[in-house]
Coordinates of C-alpha atoms in Angstrom, one line a residue:
X21 CA -23.0 17.2 -21.2
X22 CA -20.6 15.2 -19.1
X23 CA -20.2 11.5 -19.6
X24 CA -20.0 9.4 -16.4
X25 CA -16.8 7.5 -16.5
X26 CA -16.8 6.0 -13.0
X27 CA -17.8 6.8 -9.4
X28 CA -14.7 8.7 -8.5
X29 CA -15.4 8.8 -4.8
X30 CA -15.5 5.0 -4.6
X31 CA -12.3 4.7 -6.6
X32 CA -10.5 7.2 -4.5
X33 CA -11.9 5.6 -1.3
X34 CA -10.6 2.2 -2.6
X35 CA -7.2 3.7 -3.2
X36 CA -7.1 5.2 0.3
X37 CA -8.1 1.9 1.8
X38 CA -5.2 0.2 -0.1
X39 CA -2.8 2.8 1.3
X40 CA -4.2 2.5 4.9
X41 CA -3.9 -1.3 4.7
X42 CA -0.3 -1.0 3.4
X43 CA 0.6 1.3 6.3
X44 CA -1.0 -1.1 8.8
X45 CA 0.9 -3.9 7.2
X46 CA 4.1 -2.1 7.5
X47 CA 3.5 -1.4 11.2
X48 CA 2.4 -4.9 11.9
X49 CA 5.5 -6.5 10.1
X50 CA 7.8 -4.2 12.0
X51 CA 6.2 -5.0 15.4
X52 CA 6.3 -8.8 14.8
X53 CA 9.9 -8.7 13.6
X54 CA 10.9 -6.7 16.6
X55 CA 9.1 -9.1 19.0
X56 CA 10.7 -12.1 17.3
X57 CA 14.2 -10.5 17.5
X58 CA 13.6 -9.7 21.2
X59 CA 12.7 -13.3 21.8
X60 CA 15.7 -14.5 19.9
X61 CA 18.0 -12.3 22.0
X62 CA 17.4 -14.8 24.9
X63 CA 18.6 -17.7 22.8
X64 CA 22.2 -18.8 23.0
X65 CA 24.3 -18.5 19.8
X66 CA 23.9 -21.5 17.5
X67 CA 22.9 -22.7 14.1
X68 CA 19.2 -22.6 14.9
X69 CA 19.3 -19.0 16.1
X70 CA 21.3 -17.7 13.2
X71 CA 19.2 -19.6 10.7
X72 CA 16.0 -18.4 12.1
X73 CA 17.2 -14.9 12.5
X74 CA 18.4 -14.8 8.9
X75 CA 15.1 -16.2 7.7
X76 CA 13.1 -13.7 9.8
X77 CA 15.1 -10.7 8.5
X78 CA 14.7 -11.9 4.9
X79 CA 11.0 -12.3 5.2
X80 CA 10.6 -9.0 7.0
X81 CA 12.5 -7.2 4.3
X82 CA 10.4 -8.8 1.6
X83 CA 7.2 -8.1 3.4
X84 CA 8.1 -4.5 3.9
X85 CA 8.9 -4.3 0.2
X86 CA 5.5 -5.7 -0.6
X87 CA 3.8 -3.2 1.7
X88 CA 5.6 -0.3 0.0
X89 CA 4.5 -1.7 -3.4
X90 CA 0.8 -1.9 -2.2
X91 CA 1.1 1.7 -1.0
X92 CA 2.4 2.7 -4.4
X93 CA -0.6 1.0 -6.0
X94 CA -2.9 2.9 -3.7
X95 CA -1.2 6.1 -4.7
X96 CA -1.6 5.3 -8.4
X97 CA -5.3 4.5 -8.0
X98 CA -6.0 7.8 -6.3
X99 CA -3.9 9.8 -8.7
X100 CA -5.4 8.1 -11.7
X101 CA -9.0 8.7 -10.5
X102 CA -8.2 12.3 -9.9
X103 CA -6.6 12.8 -13.3
X104 CA -9.5 11.1 -15.1
X105 CA -12.0 13.2 -13.2
X106 CA -10.2 16.4 -14.0
X107 CA -10.0 15.4 -17.7
X108 CA -13.7 14.5 -17.8
X109 CA -14.5 17.9 -16.2
X110 CA -12.4 19.7 -18.9
X111 CA -14.2 17.8 -21.7
X112 CA -17.6 18.6 -20.1
X113 CA -16.8 22.3 -20.0
X114 CA -16.0 22.3 -23.8
X115 CA -18.7 23.7 -26.1
X116 CA -18.5 21.6 -29.2

């Protein structure tokens, strides 16, 4: 008789949503950074432009790193749920 550990479908769905949000975050960050860089291209060279551009690039890189981390968390959640479900099914098939 199998023991019910968790609702695997809900856990996998949550992991998938984390991955989808991370992908959306990556696309949005890239789009905003490109738009800002495009706007900056019209500025004349100066301290304000270089300071803002440097800050923008730093924040975009950090945000992209955060999005990749979130995607890895989503992957881990899905893989963990699948591994636990497989193990539970193996235990359930045992005749003890």
